[in-house]
PDB file of C-alpha atoms in Angstrom:
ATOM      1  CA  UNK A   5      67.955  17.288  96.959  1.00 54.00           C
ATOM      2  CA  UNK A   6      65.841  14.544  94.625  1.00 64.00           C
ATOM      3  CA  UNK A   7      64.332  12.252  96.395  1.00 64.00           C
ATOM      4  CA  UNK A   8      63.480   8.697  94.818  1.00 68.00           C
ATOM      5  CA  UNK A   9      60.244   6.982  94.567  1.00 69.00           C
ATOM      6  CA  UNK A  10      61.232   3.958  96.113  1.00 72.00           C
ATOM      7  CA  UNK A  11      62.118   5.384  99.148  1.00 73.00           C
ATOM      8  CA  UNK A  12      60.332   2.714 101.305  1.00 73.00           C
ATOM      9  CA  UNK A  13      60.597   4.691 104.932  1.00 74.00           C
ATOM     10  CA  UNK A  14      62.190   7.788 106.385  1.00 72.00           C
ATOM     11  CA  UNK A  15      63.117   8.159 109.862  1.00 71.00           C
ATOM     12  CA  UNK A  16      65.784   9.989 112.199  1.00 75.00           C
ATOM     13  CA  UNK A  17      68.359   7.649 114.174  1.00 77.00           C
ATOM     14  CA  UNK A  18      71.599   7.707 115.848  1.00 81.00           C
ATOM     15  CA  UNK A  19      74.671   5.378 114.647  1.00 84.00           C
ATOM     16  CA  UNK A  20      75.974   3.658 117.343  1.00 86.00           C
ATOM     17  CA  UNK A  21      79.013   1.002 117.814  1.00 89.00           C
ATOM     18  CA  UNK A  22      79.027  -2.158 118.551  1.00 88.00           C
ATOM     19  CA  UNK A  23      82.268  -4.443 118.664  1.00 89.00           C
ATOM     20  CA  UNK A  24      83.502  -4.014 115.495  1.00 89.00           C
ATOM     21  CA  UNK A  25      80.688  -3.158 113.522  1.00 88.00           C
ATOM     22  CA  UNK A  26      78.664   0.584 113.511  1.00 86.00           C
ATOM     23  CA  UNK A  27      74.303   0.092 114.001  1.00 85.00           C
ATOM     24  CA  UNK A  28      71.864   2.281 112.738  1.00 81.00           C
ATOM     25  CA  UNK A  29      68.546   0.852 114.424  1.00 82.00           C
ATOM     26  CA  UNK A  30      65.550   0.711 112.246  1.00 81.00           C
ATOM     27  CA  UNK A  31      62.140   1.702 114.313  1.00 77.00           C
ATOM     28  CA  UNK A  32      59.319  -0.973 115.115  1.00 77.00           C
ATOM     29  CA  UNK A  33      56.942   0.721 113.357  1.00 76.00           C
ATOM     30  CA  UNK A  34      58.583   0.537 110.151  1.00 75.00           C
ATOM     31  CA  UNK A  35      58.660  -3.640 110.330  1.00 76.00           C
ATOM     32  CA  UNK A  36      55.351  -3.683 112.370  1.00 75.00           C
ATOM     33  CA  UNK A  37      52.969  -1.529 109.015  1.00 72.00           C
ATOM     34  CA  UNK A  38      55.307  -3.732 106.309  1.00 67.00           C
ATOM     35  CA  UNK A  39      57.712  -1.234 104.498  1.00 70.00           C
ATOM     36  CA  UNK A  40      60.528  -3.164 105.912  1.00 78.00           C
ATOM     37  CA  UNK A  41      61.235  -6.639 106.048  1.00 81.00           C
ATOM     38  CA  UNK A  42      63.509  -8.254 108.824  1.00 81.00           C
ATOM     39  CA  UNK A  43      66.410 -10.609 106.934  1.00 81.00           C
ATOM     40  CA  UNK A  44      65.592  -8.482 103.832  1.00 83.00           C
ATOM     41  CA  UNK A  45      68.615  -6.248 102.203  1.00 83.00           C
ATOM     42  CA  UNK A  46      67.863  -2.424 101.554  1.00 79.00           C
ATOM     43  CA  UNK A  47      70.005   0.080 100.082  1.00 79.00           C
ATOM     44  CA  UNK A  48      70.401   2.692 103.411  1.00 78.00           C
ATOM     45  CA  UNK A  49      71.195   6.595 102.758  1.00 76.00           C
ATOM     46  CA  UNK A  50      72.474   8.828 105.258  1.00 73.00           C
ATOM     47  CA  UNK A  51      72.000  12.415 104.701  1.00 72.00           C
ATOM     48  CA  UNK A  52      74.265  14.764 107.399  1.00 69.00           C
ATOM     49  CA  UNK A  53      72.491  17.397 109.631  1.00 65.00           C
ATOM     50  CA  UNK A  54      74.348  19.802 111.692  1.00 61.00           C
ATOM     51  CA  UNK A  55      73.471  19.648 115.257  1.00 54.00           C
ATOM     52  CA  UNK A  56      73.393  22.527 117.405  1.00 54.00           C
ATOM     53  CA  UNK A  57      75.386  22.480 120.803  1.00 48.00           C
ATOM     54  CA  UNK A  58      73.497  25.326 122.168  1.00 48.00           C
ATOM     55  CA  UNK A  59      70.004  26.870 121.182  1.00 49.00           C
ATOM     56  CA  UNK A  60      69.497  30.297 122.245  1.00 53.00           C
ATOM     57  CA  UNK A  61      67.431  29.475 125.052  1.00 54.00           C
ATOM     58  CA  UNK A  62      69.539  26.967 126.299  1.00 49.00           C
ATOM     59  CA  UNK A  63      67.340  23.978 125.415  1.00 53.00           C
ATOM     60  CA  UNK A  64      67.939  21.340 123.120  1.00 51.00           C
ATOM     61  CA  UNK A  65      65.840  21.372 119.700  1.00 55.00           C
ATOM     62  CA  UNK A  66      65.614  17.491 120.550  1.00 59.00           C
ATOM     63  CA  UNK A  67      64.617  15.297 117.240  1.00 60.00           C
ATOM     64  CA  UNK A  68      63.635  16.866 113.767  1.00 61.00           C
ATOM     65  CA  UNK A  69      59.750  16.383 113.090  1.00 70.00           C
ATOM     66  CA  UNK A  70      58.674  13.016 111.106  1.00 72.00           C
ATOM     67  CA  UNK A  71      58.301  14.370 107.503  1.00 79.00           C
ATOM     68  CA  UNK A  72      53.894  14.692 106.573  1.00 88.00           C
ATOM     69  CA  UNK A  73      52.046  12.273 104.310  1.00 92.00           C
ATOM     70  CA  UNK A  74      52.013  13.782 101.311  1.00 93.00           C
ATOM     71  CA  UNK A  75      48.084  13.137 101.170  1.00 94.00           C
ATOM     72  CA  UNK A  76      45.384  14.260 102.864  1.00 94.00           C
ATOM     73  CA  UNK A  77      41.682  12.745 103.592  1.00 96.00           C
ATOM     74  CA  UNK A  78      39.354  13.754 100.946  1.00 96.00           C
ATOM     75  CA  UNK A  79      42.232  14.279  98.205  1.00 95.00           C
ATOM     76  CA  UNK A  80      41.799  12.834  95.186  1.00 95.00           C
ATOM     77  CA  UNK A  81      44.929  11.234  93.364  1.00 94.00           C
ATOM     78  CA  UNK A  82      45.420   9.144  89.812  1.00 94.00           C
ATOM     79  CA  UNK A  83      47.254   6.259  91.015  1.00 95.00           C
ATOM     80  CA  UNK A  84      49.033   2.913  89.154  1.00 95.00           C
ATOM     81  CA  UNK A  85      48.838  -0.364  91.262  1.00 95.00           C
ATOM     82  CA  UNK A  86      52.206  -1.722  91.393  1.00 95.00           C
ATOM     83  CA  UNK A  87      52.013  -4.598  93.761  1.00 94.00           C
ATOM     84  CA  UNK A  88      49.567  -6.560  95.857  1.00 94.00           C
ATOM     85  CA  UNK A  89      49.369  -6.576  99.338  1.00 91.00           C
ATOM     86  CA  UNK A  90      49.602  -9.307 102.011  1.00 89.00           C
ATOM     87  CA  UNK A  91      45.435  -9.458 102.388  1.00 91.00           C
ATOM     88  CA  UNK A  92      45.239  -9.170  98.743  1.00 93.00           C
ATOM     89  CA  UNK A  93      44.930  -5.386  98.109  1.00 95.00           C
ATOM     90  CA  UNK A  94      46.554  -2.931  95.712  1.00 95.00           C
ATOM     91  CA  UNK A  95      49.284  -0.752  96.130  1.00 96.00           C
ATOM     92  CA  UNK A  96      50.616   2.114  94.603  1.00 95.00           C
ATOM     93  CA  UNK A  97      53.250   4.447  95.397  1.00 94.00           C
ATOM     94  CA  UNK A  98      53.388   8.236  95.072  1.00 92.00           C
ATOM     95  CA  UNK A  99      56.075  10.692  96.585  1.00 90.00           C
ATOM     96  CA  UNK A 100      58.884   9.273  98.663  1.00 86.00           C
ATOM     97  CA  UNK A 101      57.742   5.806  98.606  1.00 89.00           C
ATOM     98  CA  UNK A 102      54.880   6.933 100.616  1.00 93.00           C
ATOM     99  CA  UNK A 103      51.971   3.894 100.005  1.00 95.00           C
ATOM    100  CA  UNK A 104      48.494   4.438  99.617  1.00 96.00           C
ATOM    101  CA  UNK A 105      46.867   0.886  99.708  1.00 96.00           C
ATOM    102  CA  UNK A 106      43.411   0.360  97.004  1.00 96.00           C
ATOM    103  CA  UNK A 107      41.070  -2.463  98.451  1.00 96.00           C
ATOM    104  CA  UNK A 108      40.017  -4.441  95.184  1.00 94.00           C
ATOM    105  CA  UNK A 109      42.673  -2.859  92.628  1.00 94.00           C
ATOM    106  CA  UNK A 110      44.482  -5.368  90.559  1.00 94.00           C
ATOM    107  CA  UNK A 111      48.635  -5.082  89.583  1.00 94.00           C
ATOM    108  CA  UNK A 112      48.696  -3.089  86.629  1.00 94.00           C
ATOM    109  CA  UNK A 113      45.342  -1.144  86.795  1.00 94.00           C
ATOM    110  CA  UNK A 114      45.240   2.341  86.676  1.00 95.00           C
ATOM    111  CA  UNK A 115      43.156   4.269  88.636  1.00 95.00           C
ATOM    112  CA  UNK A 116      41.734   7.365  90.151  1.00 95.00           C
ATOM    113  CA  UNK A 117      41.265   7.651  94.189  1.00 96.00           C
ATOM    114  CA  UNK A 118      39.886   8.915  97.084  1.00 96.00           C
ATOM    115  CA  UNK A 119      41.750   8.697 100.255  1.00 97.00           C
ATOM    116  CA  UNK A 120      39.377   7.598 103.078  1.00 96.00           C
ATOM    117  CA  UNK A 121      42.335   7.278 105.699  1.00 96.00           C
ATOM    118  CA  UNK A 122      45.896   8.706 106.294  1.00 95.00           C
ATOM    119  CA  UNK A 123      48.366   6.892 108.728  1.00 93.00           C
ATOM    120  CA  UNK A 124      52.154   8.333 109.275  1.00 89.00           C
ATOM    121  CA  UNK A 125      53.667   5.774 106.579  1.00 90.00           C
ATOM    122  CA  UNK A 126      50.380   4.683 104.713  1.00 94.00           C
ATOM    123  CA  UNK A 127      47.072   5.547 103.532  1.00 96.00           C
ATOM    124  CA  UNK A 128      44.055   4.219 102.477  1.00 97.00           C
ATOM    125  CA  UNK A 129      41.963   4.915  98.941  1.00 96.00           C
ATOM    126  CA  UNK A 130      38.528   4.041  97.999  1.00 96.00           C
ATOM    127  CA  UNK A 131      38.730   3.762  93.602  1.00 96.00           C
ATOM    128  CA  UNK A 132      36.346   6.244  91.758  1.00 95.00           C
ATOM    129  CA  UNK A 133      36.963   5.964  88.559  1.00 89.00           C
ATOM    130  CA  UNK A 134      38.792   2.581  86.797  1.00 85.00           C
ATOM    131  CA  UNK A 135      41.082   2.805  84.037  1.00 73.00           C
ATOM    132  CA  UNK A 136      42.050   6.654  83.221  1.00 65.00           C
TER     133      UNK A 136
END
C-alpha cells in the first residue's frame, strides 16, 4: 500500500452512530500538537483490518500499536521547509506527513538536519548545513 506525503496524522478509531449520521472521533492529541485543525475540512481514509473474535489464549489483542516516527535522535536528514509554523519556525515534511519542525529555517530553504528531539507526531531539528 503507498502511502502519501501529506498524510497529516494516523491513528486507530472506532465508527460509531449517531442519529442519522456515522462519527469517526479524531484524538486530542492530534488538535492539541497542530496537525489538525477543528472547523477545518480533511480528506479521511479508512483502511479495513480484520478483527479477531478469539486469540488463542483467549485474550483480546486490544488496539494495533501507534505506527514509529520515522526518525530517530541523532539522525541526520536533508530536509525542504515547506511552511512556517505558528511561533515562526520551519517545517518540513518527510514520510507519512510525519513533521520535523527547523527553528530559524525560512519557506523554501533547503537544508540538512540534525534531530535533537522526537515526539509521537513531531520532531525537532537543529540545521547543519544551509542550502544543499
Amino acid at each position: 500500500m503507498e502511502i502519501s506525503d501529506k498524510l497529516l496524522c494516523l491513528f486507530s478509531a472506532e465508527v460509531s452512530v449517531d442519529d442519522d449520521n456515522y462519527v469517526v472521533e479524531i484524538p486530542r492529541r492530534e488538535v492539541e500538537t497542530g496537525d489538525i485543525d477543528p472547523g477545518d475540512t480533511y480528506r479521511v481514509a479508512l483502511i479495513s483490518r480484520d478483527v479477531e473474535e478469539d486469540s488463542d489464549d483467549g485474550e483480546s489483542t486490544g488496539a494495533p500499536p501507534e505506527p514509529q516516527p520515522p526518525v530517530e535522535i541523532g539522525e541526520t536528514r536533508y530536509v525542504e521547509i515547506e511552511d512556517i509554523g505558528k511561533q515562526g519556525d520551519g517545517i518540513a515534511r518527510v514520510e507519512r506527513g510525519y513533521v520535523i519542525i527547523v527553528p530559524g529555517a525560512e519557506v523554501g530553504e533547503r537544508v540538512k538536519v540534525e534531530v535533537t528531539e522526537v515526539k509521537s507526531n513531531f520532531a525537532v531539528g537543529e540545521v547543519i548545513e544551509e542550502s544543499f
